[in-house]
Amino acid sequence: MKVIAYLLGVGSIAGFSCLILYTTATVEMLKGLFQKYPPKYIAAVPAVLGVLFLISGSAVVYPWIFRLIGLLAIGKGVLAYTDPQKIFSRMTQWYFEKVSEQGQRMFGIIGVILGTAILSWVQ
């Protein structure tokens, strides 16, 4: 369980650091993934991460936060899979077209902070 929590923390820090340091390249890579694969395939990623958060919840100091993040991630995966009224498609379109570079970096900073918190909460 601890190993999963450590991997989630390090993965979060690594991924979101790329968003901070290489903003344009990272956003273009993500945009390419969303254009190449349908949302039903991409929906598996947050769903799997949500399950990993739920599994590793018992190995951290604040398990309720991990369980909440896990449930939200699973909910995002279900939303991306079903895509009612094209909500997920509009959300990704907004993210890739309307959010400025500073906004992208802000999301990266929030992700690095979350990753650091995850690493500090492992018992």
Coordinates of N, CA and C in Angstrom, one line a residue:
M1 N 0.8 -1.2 0.0 CA 0.0 0.0 0.0 C 0.9 1.3 0.0
K2 N 1.9 1.2 0.8 CA 2.8 2.4 0.9 C 3.5 2.6 -0.5
V3 N 3.8 1.5 -1.2 CA 4.5 1.7 -2.4 C 3.6 2.4 -3.5
I4 N 2.3 2.0 -3.4 CA 1.4 2.7 -4.3 C 1.2 4.2 -4.0
A5 N 1.2 4.5 -2.7 CA 1.1 5.9 -2.3 C 2.4 6.7 -2.8
Y6 N 3.5 6.0 -2.6 CA 4.8 6.7 -3.0 C 4.8 6.9 -4.5
L7 N 4.3 5.9 -5.3 CA 4.3 6.0 -6.7 C 3.3 7.1 -7.2
L8 N 2.2 7.2 -6.5 CA 1.2 8.3 -6.8 C 1.8 9.6 -6.6
G9 N 2.5 9.8 -5.5 CA 3.1 11.1 -5.1 C 4.2 11.4 -6.1
V10 N 5.1 10.5 -6.4 CA 6.3 10.8 -7.3 C 5.8 11.0 -8.7
G11 N 4.8 10.2 -9.1 CA 4.2 10.4 -10.4 C 3.5 11.7 -10.6
S12 N 2.8 12.2 -9.6 CA 2.2 13.5 -9.6 C 3.2 14.6 -9.7
I13 N 4.3 14.5 -8.9 CA 5.3 15.5 -8.9 C 6.0 15.5 -10.3
A14 N 6.3 14.4 -10.8 CA 7.0 14.3 -12.1 C 6.1 14.8 -13.3
G15 N 4.9 14.3 -13.3 CA 4.0 14.8 -14.4 C 3.7 16.2 -14.4
F16 N 3.3 16.8 -13.2 CA 3.0 18.2 -13.1 C 4.2 19.1 -13.2
S17 N 5.4 18.6 -12.9 CA 6.6 19.4 -13.1 C 6.8 19.6 -14.6
C18 N 6.5 18.6 -15.4 CA 6.6 18.8 -16.8 C 5.7 19.8 -17.3
L19 N 4.5 19.9 -16.7 CA 3.5 20.9 -17.1 C 4.0 22.3 -16.7
I20 N 4.8 22.4 -15.6 CA 5.3 23.7 -15.2 C 6.5 24.1 -16.1
L21 N 7.4 23.2 -16.3 CA 8.7 23.5 -17.0 C 8.5 23.5 -18.6
Y22 N 7.8 22.6 -19.1 CA 7.6 22.4 -20.5 C 6.1 22.6 -20.9
T23 N 5.6 23.7 -20.6 CA 4.1 23.9 -20.7 C 3.6 23.6 -22.1
T24 N 4.1 24.3 -23.1 CA 3.6 24.1 -24.4 C 3.7 22.7 -24.9
A25 N 4.9 22.1 -24.7 CA 5.1 20.7 -25.2 C 4.2 19.7 -24.5
T26 N 4.0 19.9 -23.2 CA 3.2 19.0 -22.5 C 1.7 19.1 -22.9
V27 N 1.3 20.3 -23.1 CA -0.1 20.6 -23.5 C -0.4 20.0 -24.9
E28 N 0.6 20.2 -25.8 CA 0.5 19.7 -27.1 C 0.5 18.2 -27.2
M29 N 1.3 17.6 -26.3 CA 1.3 16.1 -26.2 C 0.0 15.6 -25.7
L30 N -0.6 16.2 -24.7 CA -1.9 15.8 -24.1 C -3.0 16.0 -25.2
K31 N -2.9 17.1 -25.9 CA -3.9 17.4 -26.9 C -3.8 16.4 -28.0
G32 N -2.6 15.9 -28.4 CA -2.5 14.9 -29.4 C -3.1 13.6 -28.9
L33 N -2.9 13.3 -27.6 CA -3.5 12.0 -27.1 C -5.0 12.1 -27.2
F34 N -5.6 13.2 -26.8 CA -7.0 13.4 -26.8 C -7.6 13.3 -28.3
Q35 N -6.8 13.8 -29.2 CA -7.2 13.7 -30.6 C -7.0 12.3 -31.2
K36 N -6.0 11.6 -30.7 CA -5.7 10.3 -31.3 C -6.7 9.2 -30.7
Y37 N -7.0 9.3 -29.4 CA -7.8 8.2 -28.8 C -9.1 8.8 -28.4
P38 N -10.2 8.0 -28.5 CA -11.5 8.5 -28.1 C -11.6 8.6 -26.6
P39 N -12.5 9.4 -26.1 CA -12.6 9.6 -24.6 C -12.9 8.3 -23.8
K40 N -13.5 7.3 -24.5 CA -13.8 6.1 -23.8 C -12.5 5.3 -23.4
Y41 N -11.5 5.5 -24.2 CA -10.2 4.8 -23.9 C -9.5 5.6 -22.8
I42 N -9.5 6.9 -22.9 CA -8.8 7.8 -22.0 C -9.5 7.7 -20.6
A43 N -10.8 7.4 -20.5 CA -11.5 7.3 -19.3 C -10.9 6.3 -18.3
A44 N -10.2 5.3 -18.9 CA -9.6 4.3 -18.0 C -8.5 4.8 -17.1
V45 N -7.8 5.9 -17.6 CA -6.7 6.4 -16.8 C -7.1 7.0 -15.4
P46 N -8.1 7.9 -15.4 CA -8.5 8.4 -14.1 C -9.2 7.3 -13.3
A47 N -9.9 6.4 -13.9 CA -10.6 5.3 -13.2 C -9.5 4.5 -12.5
V48 N -8.5 4.1 -13.2 CA -7.4 3.3 -12.5 C -6.7 4.1 -11.4
L49 N -6.4 5.3 -11.7 CA -5.8 6.1 -10.6 C -6.7 6.3 -9.4
G50 N -8.0 6.4 -9.7 CA -9.0 6.4 -8.5 C -8.9 5.2 -7.7
V51 N -8.9 4.0 -8.4 CA -8.8 2.8 -7.7 C -7.5 2.7 -6.9
L52 N -6.4 3.1 -7.5 CA -5.1 3.1 -6.7 C -5.2 4.0 -5.5
F53 N -5.8 5.2 -5.6 CA -6.0 6.1 -4.5 C -6.8 5.4 -3.4
L54 N -7.9 4.7 -3.8 CA -8.7 4.0 -2.8 C -7.9 2.9 -2.1
I55 N -7.1 2.1 -2.9 CA -6.4 1.0 -2.3 C -5.3 1.5 -1.3
S56 N -4.6 2.6 -1.7 CA -3.6 3.1 -0.8 C -4.0 4.0 0.3
G57 N -5.3 4.2 0.4 CA -5.9 5.1 1.5 C -5.5 4.6 2.9
S58 N -5.4 3.3 3.1 CA -5.1 2.8 4.4 C -3.7 3.0 4.8
A59 N -2.8 3.4 3.9 CA -1.4 3.5 4.2 C -1.0 5.0 4.5
V60 N -1.9 5.9 4.6 CA -1.6 7.3 4.8 C -2.2 7.8 6.0
V61 N -1.7 9.0 6.4 CA -2.2 9.6 7.7 C -3.6 10.1 7.6
Y62 N -4.0 10.6 6.4 CA -5.3 11.1 6.2 C -6.0 10.3 5.1
P63 N -6.6 9.1 5.5 CA -7.1 8.3 4.5 C -8.4 8.8 3.8
W64 N -9.1 9.7 4.5 CA -10.3 10.2 3.9 C -10.0 11.1 2.7
I65 N -8.9 11.8 2.7 CA -8.5 12.6 1.6 C -8.2 11.7 0.4
F66 N -7.5 10.6 0.6 CA -7.2 9.7 -0.5 C -8.5 9.1 -1.0
R67 N -9.4 8.7 -0.1 CA -10.6 8.1 -0.6 C -11.5 9.1 -1.4
L68 N -11.5 10.4 -0.9 CA -12.2 11.4 -1.7 C -11.6 11.6 -3.0
I69 N -10.3 11.7 -3.1 CA -9.6 11.9 -4.4 C -9.9 10.7 -5.3
G70 N -9.9 9.5 -4.7 CA -10.2 8.3 -5.5 C -11.6 8.3 -6.0
L71 N -12.5 8.7 -5.2 CA -13.9 8.7 -5.7 C -14.1 9.7 -6.8
L72 N -13.5 10.9 -6.6 CA -13.6 11.9 -7.6 C -12.9 11.5 -8.9
A73 N -11.8 10.8 -8.9 CA -11.2 10.3 -10.1 C -12.0 9.2 -10.8
I74 N -12.6 8.4 -10.0 CA -13.5 7.4 -10.6 C -14.7 8.0 -11.2
G75 N -15.2 9.1 -10.6 CA -16.3 9.8 -11.1 C -15.9 10.5 -12.4
K76 N -14.7 11.0 -12.5 CA -14.2 11.6 -13.7 C -14.1 10.6 -14.8
G77 N -13.6 9.4 -14.5 CA -13.5 8.3 -15.5 C -14.9 7.9 -16.0
V78 N -15.9 7.8 -15.1 CA -17.3 7.5 -15.5 C -17.8 8.6 -16.4
L79 N -17.6 9.9 -16.0 CA -18.0 11.0 -16.8 C -17.4 11.0 -18.2
A80 N -16.1 10.7 -18.3 CA -15.4 10.7 -19.6 C -15.9 9.5 -20.4
Y81 N -16.2 8.4 -19.8 CA -16.7 7.2 -20.5 C -18.1 7.4 -21.1
T82 N -19.0 8.0 -20.3 CA -20.4 8.2 -20.7 C -20.5 9.4 -21.5
D83 N -19.8 10.5 -21.1 CA -19.9 11.8 -21.8 C -21.3 12.3 -22.1
P84 N -22.1 12.5 -21.0 CA -23.5 12.9 -21.2 C -23.5 14.4 -21.7
Q85 N -24.2 14.7 -22.7 CA -24.4 16.0 -23.3 C -23.0 16.6 -23.7
K86 N -22.0 15.7 -24.0 CA -20.7 16.2 -24.4 C -20.0 17.1 -23.3
I87 N -20.3 16.8 -22.1 CA -19.7 17.6 -21.0 C -18.2 17.4 -21.0
F88 N -17.7 16.2 -21.0 CA -16.2 16.0 -21.0 C -15.6 16.5 -22.2
S89 N -16.2 16.4 -23.3 CA -15.6 16.9 -24.6 C -15.5 18.5 -24.5
R90 N -16.5 19.1 -24.0 CA -16.4 20.6 -23.9 C -15.4 21.0 -22.8
M91 N -15.3 20.2 -21.7 CA -14.3 20.5 -20.7 C -12.9 20.4 -21.2
T92 N -12.6 19.4 -22.0 CA -11.2 19.2 -22.6 C -11.0 20.3 -23.6
Q93 N -12.0 20.6 -24.4 CA -11.9 21.7 -25.4 C -11.5 23.0 -24.7
W94 N -12.2 23.3 -23.6 CA -11.9 24.5 -22.9 C -10.5 24.5 -22.3
Y95 N -10.1 23.3 -21.8 CA -8.8 23.3 -21.2 C -7.7 23.5 -22.2
F96 N -7.8 22.9 -23.4 CA -6.8 23.0 -24.4 C -6.8 24.3 -25.2
E97 N -8.0 25.0 -25.3 CA -8.1 26.2 -26.1 C -8.2 27.5 -25.3
K98 N -8.8 27.5 -24.2 CA -9.1 28.7 -23.5 C -8.1 29.0 -22.3
V99 N -7.6 28.0 -21.7 CA -6.7 28.2 -20.6 C -5.3 28.7 -21.0
S100 N -4.9 29.8 -20.4 CA -3.6 30.4 -20.8 C -2.5 29.6 -20.3
E101 N -1.3 30.0 -20.7 CA -0.1 29.3 -20.3 C 0.1 29.5 -18.8
Q102 N -0.2 30.6 -18.3 CA -0.1 30.8 -16.8 C -1.1 29.9 -16.1
G103 N -2.3 29.8 -16.6 CA -3.3 28.9 -16.0 C -2.8 27.4 -16.0
Q104 N -2.2 27.0 -17.1 CA -1.6 25.7 -17.2 C -0.6 25.5 -16.1
R105 N 0.3 26.4 -16.0 CA 1.3 26.4 -14.9 C 0.7 26.3 -13.5
M106 N -0.4 27.1 -13.3 CA -1.0 27.0 -12.0 C -1.5 25.6 -11.7
F107 N -2.1 25.0 -12.7 CA -2.5 23.6 -12.5 C -1.3 22.7 -12.2
G108 N -0.2 23.0 -12.8 CA 1.0 22.2 -12.5 C 1.5 22.4 -11.1
I109 N 1.4 23.7 -10.6 CA 1.9 24.0 -9.3 C 0.9 23.3 -8.3
I110 N -0.4 23.3 -8.5 CA -1.3 22.6 -7.6 C -1.0 21.1 -7.6
G111 N -0.7 20.5 -8.8 CA -0.4 19.1 -8.8 C 0.9 18.8 -8.1
V112 N 1.9 19.6 -8.2 CA 3.2 19.4 -7.4 C 2.9 19.5 -5.9
I113 N 2.1 20.4 -5.5 CA 1.8 20.6 -4.1 C 1.0 19.3 -3.6
L114 N 0.1 18.8 -4.4 CA -0.7 17.6 -4.1 C 0.3 16.4 -4.0
G115 N 1.2 16.3 -4.9 CA 2.2 15.2 -4.9 C 3.1 15.3 -3.7
T116 N 3.5 16.5 -3.3 CA 4.3 16.6 -2.1 C 3.5 16.3 -0.9
A117 N 2.3 16.7 -0.8 CA 1.4 16.3 0.3 C 1.2 14.8 0.4
I118 N 1.0 14.1 -0.7 CA 0.9 12.7 -0.7 C 2.1 12.0 -0.1
L119 N 3.3 12.5 -0.6 CA 4.5 11.9 0.0 C 4.7 12.1 1.4
S120 N 4.3 13.3 1.9 CA 4.4 13.6 3.3 C 3.4 12.9 4.2
W121 N 2.3 12.4 3.6 CA 1.2 11.7 4.4 C 1.4 10.3 4.5
V122 N 2.4 9.7 3.8 CA 2.6 8.2 3.9 C 3.1 7.9 5.3
Q123 N 2.5 6.9 6.0 CA 2.9 6.5 7.3 C 4.1 5.7 7.3

